[in-house]
Short mmCIF file of C-alpha atoms and ligand atoms in Angstrom, two decimals:
data_model
loop_
_atom_site.label_atom_id
_atom_site.label_comp_id
_atom_site.label_asym_id
_atom_site.label_seq_id
_atom_site.Cartn_x
_atom_site.Cartn_y
_atom_site.Cartn_z
CA MET A 1 149.26 145.87 132.73
CA ASN A 2 148.32 144.43 129.41
CA GLY A 3 144.60 143.84 129.37
CA LYS A 4 144.56 141.33 126.56
CA ALA A 5 144.24 137.69 127.44
CA GLY A 6 146.96 135.28 126.46
CA PRO A 7 146.20 132.60 123.89
CA ARG A 8 143.09 130.74 124.98
CA THR A 9 143.41 127.08 125.67
CA ALA A 10 141.54 125.44 122.84
CA GLY A 11 139.23 122.79 124.19
CA ASP A 12 138.38 119.76 122.14
CA GLY A 13 135.18 119.79 120.12
CA SER A 14 133.03 118.08 122.72
CA THR A 15 134.11 120.51 125.47
CA ARG A 16 133.22 123.42 123.19
CA THR A 17 129.77 122.07 122.52
CA ARG A 18 129.09 121.60 126.20
CA LEU A 19 130.45 125.07 126.90
CA ASP A 20 128.19 126.63 124.30
CA ARG A 21 125.34 125.30 126.38
CA GLY A 22 127.01 126.39 129.61
CA ARG A 23 128.31 129.83 128.68
CA GLY A 24 125.47 131.51 130.53
CA ALA A 25 126.63 129.59 133.62
CA LEU A 26 130.18 130.98 133.56
CA GLY A 27 129.30 134.13 135.55
CA PRO A 28 127.18 132.37 138.17
CA ALA A 29 129.87 129.67 138.49
CA LEU A 30 132.60 132.25 138.99
CA GLU A 31 130.52 134.05 141.61
CA LEU A 32 130.02 130.78 143.49
CA VAL A 33 133.77 130.12 143.61
CA HIS A 34 134.53 133.81 144.32
CA THR A 35 132.25 133.83 147.37
CA GLY A 36 133.39 130.43 148.64
CA ARG A 37 130.04 128.76 148.04
CA ALA A 38 131.34 126.16 145.57
CA PRO A 39 134.46 124.56 147.02
CA THR A 40 134.13 121.48 144.79
CA ARG A 41 132.91 120.63 141.33
CA ALA A 42 130.17 118.47 142.84
CA VAL A 43 128.80 121.46 144.79
CA LEU A 44 129.11 123.63 141.68
CA THR A 45 127.10 121.11 139.67
CA ALA A 46 124.36 121.06 142.30
CA GLU A 47 124.28 124.84 142.78
CA LEU A 48 124.10 125.54 139.04
CA GLY A 49 121.56 122.81 138.40
CA VAL A 50 123.43 121.60 135.31
CA THR A 51 124.87 118.24 134.28
CA ARG A 52 128.26 117.14 135.56
CA ALA A 53 129.63 117.44 132.04
CA THR A 54 128.48 121.06 131.72
CA ALA A 55 129.84 121.97 135.16
CA GLY A 56 133.13 120.36 134.17
CA ALA A 57 133.28 122.38 130.95
CA VAL A 58 132.41 125.58 132.81
CA ALA A 59 135.12 124.99 135.44
CA ALA A 60 137.63 124.17 132.71
CA GLU A 61 136.83 127.38 130.86
CA LEU A 62 137.20 129.50 134.02
CA GLU A 63 140.54 127.77 134.60
CA ALA A 64 141.61 128.49 131.01
CA LEU A 65 140.78 132.16 131.62
CA GLY A 66 143.22 132.09 134.55
CA LEU A 67 140.49 132.80 137.10
CA ILE A 68 140.22 129.56 139.07
CA ARG A 69 142.22 126.42 139.71
CA VAL A 70 140.68 122.95 139.39
CA ASP A 71 142.48 120.46 141.61
CA ALA A 72 141.81 116.99 140.26
CA ARG A 73 143.97 115.07 142.73
CA PRO A 74 142.06 112.06 143.99
CA GLY A 75 140.82 112.57 147.52
CA ALA A 76 141.26 116.33 147.28
CA ALA A 77 137.73 116.76 148.57
CA ALA A 78 134.68 114.65 149.12
CA GLY A 79 131.70 115.26 146.86
CA SER A 80 128.17 113.96 147.19
CA GLN A 81 127.88 110.45 148.63
CA GLY A 82 131.51 110.71 149.67
CA ARG A 83 132.67 110.45 146.06
CA PRO A 84 135.87 112.45 145.57
CA SER A 85 135.23 115.64 143.66
CA HIS A 86 137.59 118.11 142.04
CA ARG A 87 138.39 120.99 144.37
CA LEU A 88 137.79 124.52 143.05
CA GLU A 89 139.80 127.53 144.21
CA VAL A 90 140.47 131.00 142.92
CA ALA A 91 143.77 131.07 141.01
CA ASP A 92 146.74 132.18 143.12
CA ASP A 93 148.31 134.08 140.25
CA GLY A 94 145.13 135.29 138.53
CA PRO A 95 144.13 138.84 137.62
CA VAL A 96 143.58 141.52 140.26
CA ALA A 97 141.52 144.66 140.70
CA LEU A 98 143.13 147.91 141.77
CA ALA A 99 141.36 149.13 144.91
CA ALA A 100 141.76 152.60 146.37
CA GLN A 101 140.39 154.16 149.55
CA VAL A 102 140.47 157.75 150.72
CA HIS A 103 139.46 158.62 154.28
CA ALA A 104 139.85 161.50 156.71
CA ASP A 105 143.25 160.25 157.89
CA GLY A 106 144.83 159.32 154.60
CA PHE A 107 144.57 157.06 151.59
CA ARG A 108 145.64 153.58 150.57
CA ALA A 109 145.97 151.46 147.43
CA ALA A 110 145.79 147.68 147.15
CA LEU A 111 145.53 144.87 144.63
CA VAL A 112 142.66 142.49 145.34
CA GLY A 113 142.18 139.13 143.65
CA LEU A 114 139.06 136.99 143.42
CA GLY A 115 137.79 135.72 146.74
CA GLY A 116 138.37 139.17 148.28
CA ARG A 117 142.05 138.32 148.74
CA ILE A 118 144.31 141.31 149.25
CA VAL A 119 147.40 140.51 147.18
CA ALA A 120 149.47 143.64 147.86
CA THR A 121 149.04 146.98 149.60
CA ALA A 122 150.91 150.27 149.36
CA PRO A 123 151.70 151.99 152.64
CA GLY A 124 148.97 154.53 153.34
CA CYS A 125 149.62 158.24 153.28
CA GLU A 126 148.57 160.30 156.28
CA THR A 127 147.49 163.61 154.89
CA VAL A 128 144.78 164.28 152.33
CA ASP A 129 145.19 167.28 150.05
CA ALA A 130 142.18 169.57 149.54
CA ASP A 131 142.43 168.94 145.79
CA PRO A 132 140.83 165.57 144.94
CA ALA A 133 142.80 165.33 141.67
CA LYS A 134 146.09 165.39 143.60
CA VAL A 135 144.98 162.73 146.07
CA LEU A 136 143.49 160.43 143.44
CA GLY A 137 146.58 160.87 141.27
CA SER A 138 148.81 159.76 144.17
CA VAL A 139 146.70 156.77 145.11
CA VAL A 140 146.48 155.58 141.48
CA ASP A 141 150.27 155.99 141.11
CA ALA A 142 150.75 153.84 144.21
CA GLY A 143 148.44 151.19 142.71
CA ALA A 144 150.23 151.31 139.35
CA GLU A 145 153.51 150.71 141.15
CA LEU A 146 152.02 147.63 142.84
CA LEU A 147 150.89 146.33 139.44
CA ARG A 148 154.40 146.83 138.05
CA GLU A 149 156.00 145.08 141.03
CA THR A 150 153.68 142.07 140.92
CA GLY A 151 153.24 141.82 137.14
CA ARG A 152 149.58 140.93 137.64
CA ARG A 153 146.93 141.58 135.06
CA CYS A 154 144.38 144.25 136.10
CA VAL A 155 140.63 143.91 135.45
CA GLY A 156 139.74 147.47 136.49
CA ALA A 157 139.78 149.89 139.40
CA GLY A 158 137.46 150.83 142.25
CA LEU A 159 137.55 153.77 144.68
CA ALA A 160 135.99 154.09 148.14
CA VAL A 161 135.32 157.59 149.47
CA PRO A 162 133.85 158.83 152.79
CA SER A 163 131.00 160.64 151.09
CA ALA A 164 127.67 159.92 149.50
CA VAL A 165 128.31 159.43 145.77
CA ALA A 166 125.51 160.71 143.56
CA GLU A 167 124.61 158.66 140.49
CA PRO A 168 124.75 158.62 137.58
CA GLU A 169 127.48 161.29 137.55
CA GLY A 170 129.68 159.89 140.34
CA LEU A 171 129.83 163.11 142.38
CA ALA A 172 131.06 163.15 145.99
CA LEU A 173 128.28 165.22 147.52
CA ASN A 174 129.47 165.63 151.10
CA PRO A 175 133.19 164.84 151.55
CA LEU A 176 133.00 166.93 154.72
CA HIS A 177 135.95 165.49 156.53
CA LEU A 178 138.27 165.69 153.53
CA ALA A 179 137.96 169.42 152.76
CA TRP A 180 137.18 168.49 149.16
CA PRO A 181 134.67 170.70 147.37
CA ALA A 182 131.11 169.34 147.68
CA GLY A 183 130.05 167.73 144.40
CA SER A 184 133.60 166.82 143.29
CA PRO A 185 133.39 164.55 140.21
CA VAL A 186 135.43 161.83 141.90
CA ARG A 187 134.61 158.99 139.53
CA GLU A 188 135.59 160.99 136.47
CA ILE A 189 138.83 162.19 138.07
CA PHE A 190 139.66 158.67 139.24
CA ALA A 191 138.91 157.18 135.81
CA GLU A 192 141.13 159.78 134.11
CA ARG A 193 144.02 159.01 136.46
CA VAL A 194 143.57 155.28 135.94
CA ARG A 195 143.68 155.72 132.15
CA ALA A 196 146.67 158.08 132.38
CA ALA A 197 148.58 155.48 134.40
CA GLY A 198 148.08 152.96 131.58
CA ILE A 199 145.83 150.71 133.68
CA ASP A 200 143.28 148.73 131.70
CA GLY A 201 139.66 148.22 132.57
CA PRO A 202 136.78 150.36 133.80
CA ALA A 203 136.95 152.59 136.88
CA PHE A 204 134.27 152.96 139.56
CA ALA A 205 133.69 154.96 142.74
CA ALA A 206 131.23 154.60 145.62
CA ASN A 207 130.66 155.37 149.28
CA ASP A 208 133.02 153.53 151.63
CA VAL A 209 130.37 152.03 153.93
CA ASN A 210 128.33 150.81 150.94
CA LEU A 211 131.47 149.04 149.73
CA ALA A 212 132.25 147.63 153.17
CA ALA A 213 128.73 146.15 153.27
CA LEU A 214 129.12 144.63 149.81
CA ALA A 215 132.46 143.04 150.75
CA GLU A 216 131.10 141.69 154.05
CA HIS A 217 128.07 140.26 152.25
CA ARG A 218 130.24 138.35 149.79
CA HIS A 219 133.19 137.37 151.97
CA GLY A 220 132.57 138.21 155.63
CA ALA A 221 130.03 138.61 158.42
CA GLY A 222 127.13 139.27 156.01
CA ARG A 223 127.30 136.02 154.05
CA GLY A 224 123.92 134.42 153.59
CA ALA A 225 121.93 137.43 154.88
CA ARG A 226 119.03 138.51 152.68
CA ASP A 227 118.38 141.98 154.10
CA LEU A 228 121.75 143.02 155.46
CA LEU A 229 122.09 146.32 157.31
CA CYS A 230 125.62 147.64 157.87
CA VAL A 231 126.41 150.62 160.11
CA ALA A 232 129.97 151.77 160.60
CA THR A 233 132.20 154.63 161.59
CA GLY A 234 135.78 154.50 160.44
CA HIS A 235 137.30 157.86 161.02
CA ARG A 236 134.70 160.62 161.14
CA GLY A 237 130.94 160.52 160.78
CA VAL A 238 128.67 157.47 160.59
CA GLY A 239 127.62 155.60 157.45
CA GLY A 240 125.05 152.96 156.65
CA ALA A 241 124.31 150.52 153.85
CA LEU A 242 121.73 147.93 152.94
CA VAL A 243 122.37 144.85 150.80
CA LEU A 244 119.14 143.32 149.47
CA ASP A 245 119.30 139.92 147.79
CA GLY A 246 123.01 140.38 147.15
CA ARG A 247 122.79 143.86 145.62
CA LEU A 248 123.46 147.21 147.25
CA HIS A 249 120.31 149.23 147.75
CA THR A 250 121.42 152.65 146.52
CA GLY A 251 118.12 154.51 146.17
CA SER A 252 117.09 156.46 143.09
CA SER A 253 120.36 158.38 142.77
CA GLY A 254 122.87 156.54 144.94
CA LEU A 255 122.05 158.38 148.14
CA ALA A 256 120.03 155.89 150.21
CA LEU A 257 120.88 154.94 153.79
CA GLU A 258 122.31 158.27 154.92
CA VAL A 259 121.91 156.97 158.47
CA GLY A 260 124.39 159.44 159.96
CA HIS A 261 121.68 162.08 160.26
CA LEU A 262 119.23 160.12 162.37
CA THR A 263 118.64 162.11 165.55
CA VAL A 264 119.67 160.10 168.60
CA ASN A 265 120.12 162.92 171.09
CA PRO A 266 117.70 165.84 170.54
CA GLU A 267 119.63 168.08 172.93
CA GLY A 268 122.95 166.98 171.48
CA ARG A 269 125.69 168.77 169.65
CA PRO A 270 125.02 170.67 166.42
CA CYS A 271 125.58 168.74 163.22
CA HIS A 272 126.92 170.08 159.91
CA CYS A 273 123.61 169.05 158.30
CA GLY A 274 121.80 171.80 160.23
CA SER A 275 120.18 169.49 162.79
CA ARG A 276 121.31 168.49 166.29
CA GLY A 277 122.35 165.27 167.96
CA CYS A 278 122.73 163.19 164.76
CA LEU A 279 124.46 159.79 164.90
CA ASP A 280 127.18 161.41 162.78
CA VAL A 281 128.27 163.68 165.64
CA GLU A 282 127.08 161.56 168.60
CA ALA A 283 128.52 158.13 167.77
CA ASP A 284 131.79 158.59 165.88
CA PRO A 285 135.36 158.37 167.26
CA LEU A 286 135.55 162.12 167.95
CA ALA A 287 132.31 161.93 169.96
CA PHE A 288 133.70 158.97 171.89
CA LEU A 289 137.00 160.65 172.75
CA THR A 290 135.14 163.79 173.81
CA ALA A 291 132.70 161.79 175.97
CA ALA A 292 135.68 160.08 177.63
CA GLY A 293 137.19 163.48 178.44
CA ARG A 294 140.13 163.03 176.08
CA THR A 295 141.64 165.62 173.79
CA PRO A 296 142.41 163.83 170.52
CA GLY A 297 146.11 163.85 169.68
CA PRO A 298 147.48 164.21 166.16
CA GLU A 299 149.77 161.14 166.29
CA VAL A 300 147.41 158.35 165.28
CA SER A 301 143.90 158.24 163.81
CA LEU A 302 140.86 159.04 165.95
CA LEU A 303 139.67 155.46 165.43
CA GLN A 304 142.93 154.02 166.69
CA GLN A 305 142.93 156.31 169.74
CA SER A 306 139.34 155.28 170.49
CA ASN A 307 140.03 151.57 170.05
CA GLU A 308 143.04 151.76 172.36
CA LEU A 309 140.95 153.45 175.06
CA ILE A 310 138.20 150.82 174.77
CA ARG A 311 140.71 147.98 175.05
CA ASP A 312 142.12 149.58 178.19
CA GLU A 313 138.78 150.65 179.70
CA SER A 314 139.40 149.24 183.19
CA ALA A 315 141.92 151.99 183.86
CA ASP A 316 139.38 154.81 183.88
CA PRO A 317 135.68 154.91 184.86
CA ALA A 318 135.14 157.87 182.49
CA VAL A 319 135.93 155.55 179.58
CA ARG A 320 133.35 153.01 180.78
CA THR A 321 130.76 155.79 180.99
CA ALA A 322 131.65 156.96 177.48
CA ILE A 323 131.32 153.41 176.12
CA GLU A 324 127.86 153.09 177.64
CA ALA A 325 126.75 156.52 176.39
CA LEU A 326 127.84 155.74 172.84
CA ILE A 327 126.29 152.25 172.91
CA ASP A 328 122.97 153.80 174.00
CA ARG A 329 123.02 156.38 171.21
CA LEU A 330 124.05 153.83 168.59
CA GLY A 331 121.38 151.40 169.83
CA LEU A 332 118.72 154.07 169.54
CA GLY A 333 119.72 154.70 165.92
CA LEU A 334 119.80 150.97 165.12
CA ALA A 335 116.36 150.47 166.69
CA GLY A 336 114.87 153.10 164.37
CA LEU A 337 116.50 151.43 161.38
CA VAL A 338 115.23 148.00 162.44
CA ASN A 339 111.67 149.31 162.55
CA ILE A 340 111.93 150.83 159.09
CA LEU A 341 114.05 148.27 157.23
CA ASN A 342 113.32 144.95 158.99
CA PRO A 343 116.82 143.54 158.31
CA ASP A 344 117.62 139.88 159.01
CA ARG A 345 121.12 140.79 160.17
CA ILE A 346 123.02 143.89 161.33
CA ILE A 347 126.78 144.15 161.02
CA LEU A 348 128.86 146.86 162.65
CA GLY A 349 132.23 148.22 161.54
CA GLY A 350 134.98 150.48 162.85
CA LEU A 351 134.33 151.99 166.27
CA HIS A 352 130.83 150.45 166.36
CA ARG A 353 132.38 147.02 166.12
CA ALA A 354 134.62 147.85 169.09
CA LEU A 355 131.58 149.07 171.08
CA LEU A 356 129.73 145.84 170.29
CA ASP A 357 132.73 143.79 171.42
CA ALA A 358 132.99 145.86 174.62
CA ASP A 359 129.40 145.21 175.73
CA PRO A 360 127.30 143.13 173.31
CA ASP A 361 124.51 142.56 175.85
CA ARG A 362 123.95 146.25 176.44
CA LEU A 363 123.78 147.09 172.74
CA ARG A 364 121.42 144.19 171.96
CA ALA A 365 119.22 145.17 174.91
CA VAL A 366 118.92 148.79 173.74
CA VAL A 367 117.95 147.68 170.23
CA ALA A 368 115.47 145.14 171.59
CA ASP A 369 113.87 147.61 174.03
CA ARG A 370 113.47 150.34 171.48
CA SER A 371 112.23 148.50 168.40
CA LEU A 372 109.13 146.53 167.52
CA TRP A 373 110.86 143.89 165.41
CA GLY A 374 113.97 143.83 167.53
CA ARG A 375 111.82 142.78 170.50
CA SER A 376 109.78 140.09 168.82
CA GLY A 377 112.33 138.16 166.81
CA GLY A 378 115.68 139.56 167.77
CA VAL A 379 117.87 140.71 164.93
CA PRO A 380 121.39 139.26 165.06
CA ILE A 381 123.97 142.02 165.54
CA LEU A 382 127.46 140.96 164.52
CA ALA A 383 130.89 142.49 164.07
CA CYS A 384 132.33 142.99 160.60
CA THR A 385 135.06 140.40 160.06
CA LEU A 386 137.14 141.56 157.09
CA ASP A 387 140.25 143.67 157.36
CA HIS A 388 139.97 146.63 154.99
CA ASN A 389 136.42 145.82 153.94
CA SER A 390 135.98 149.11 152.06
CA LEU A 391 139.05 148.35 149.94
CA VAL A 392 137.80 144.82 149.23
CA GLY A 393 134.40 146.30 148.34
CA ALA A 394 136.03 148.83 145.98
CA ALA A 395 137.63 145.86 144.22
CA GLU A 396 134.23 144.15 144.01
CA LEU A 397 133.03 147.04 141.83
CA ALA A 398 135.88 146.40 139.40
CA TRP A 399 135.31 142.64 139.50
CA GLN A 400 131.58 142.94 138.78
CA PRO A 401 131.84 143.03 134.93
CA VAL A 402 134.00 139.88 135.09
CA LEU A 403 131.51 138.19 137.42
CA ASP A 404 128.67 139.15 135.06
CA ASP A 405 130.37 137.83 131.92
CA PRO A 406 133.85 136.35 132.43
CA LEU A 407 134.46 135.49 128.78
CA GLY A 408 133.25 138.84 127.46
CA ALA A 409 135.12 140.90 130.05
CA LEU A 410 138.46 139.12 129.70
CA THR A 411 138.61 138.36 125.99
CA GLY A 412 136.67 141.35 124.63
ZN1 ZN B 501 123.25 165.64 160.84
#
């Protein structure tokens, strides 16, 4: 877990000179390789708008930093006009970020490399203590153990929590399904635990659906979208996020896109926010199980129980009815968001992804019928594609300083 870089590969004088000109391109170049948009040096050259020599120096420097691998084998990949170009990949044995996620049914730690690749995970725990310091201590210890086992260098740590996280203090304002005190200083606690475990690098914390959206935008179903709306329910409650031009829209203090409290059923069940019939209580796994006439069991997570019912829907007409009821409520919420935000793509995660898969036509029809912009153009509604997208997104937070300035972040 030593944060210092090994001896830098000294380039020859001409490489240095070219790199001096290209240093500002290191971050953009790394981001292009990280997000899979520059598979070859020829594409990198074109995307950066620099000379081939500068792109070559930039790729060589990122390789010397241990971040990417440049494969120069002839015929490895075709460049422009069919000319073979060096293939660029993230390094297999490069640094990692420690990612942690806490949710209503447990917590999990993982190591995530560039490219959103999960390198190692620790088995999740299934109970969450009411004291955030205990939980965050355990999850950081699990991550530290993974770092010891793999011997990988760590660039920093990121935490995903099922709560709005207020900035700039990093307070979990409404961790309702965790029994944590409202306003818990989760980022500070997490950062202390990370430091105490001897892990180098900065520590970050953010809302889990925000992080899922960020990960999907960079590596999954959101790639290429300019105004990406993500709505998801993992375990309890419903979250939303918006990625604008590649950056999370967080609002003035980190609290934007609290979509869970849109009213979708005015006569519906009471919500903890004081209102009634919010998405939060009308379109999450508990609402689904209740609508299907099931009493949730304690054995597996509510999401897993819901997903199993949806997969097996033919067995019971009550399940079909529950699927349709939840699709209609979700669609109503999405239609309102489409009118306000005018996204160019919507991605759905957790139970909402399973509902989309179960009846995509019904969901798209509800959104189209109930929204101005949904009707005219049709907003694509897709399923999230990454496993553990909140964990990958937590790692993105820790990777961001490296993506902004690879040389500065890794060599101090
Ligand atoms: Zn509410």
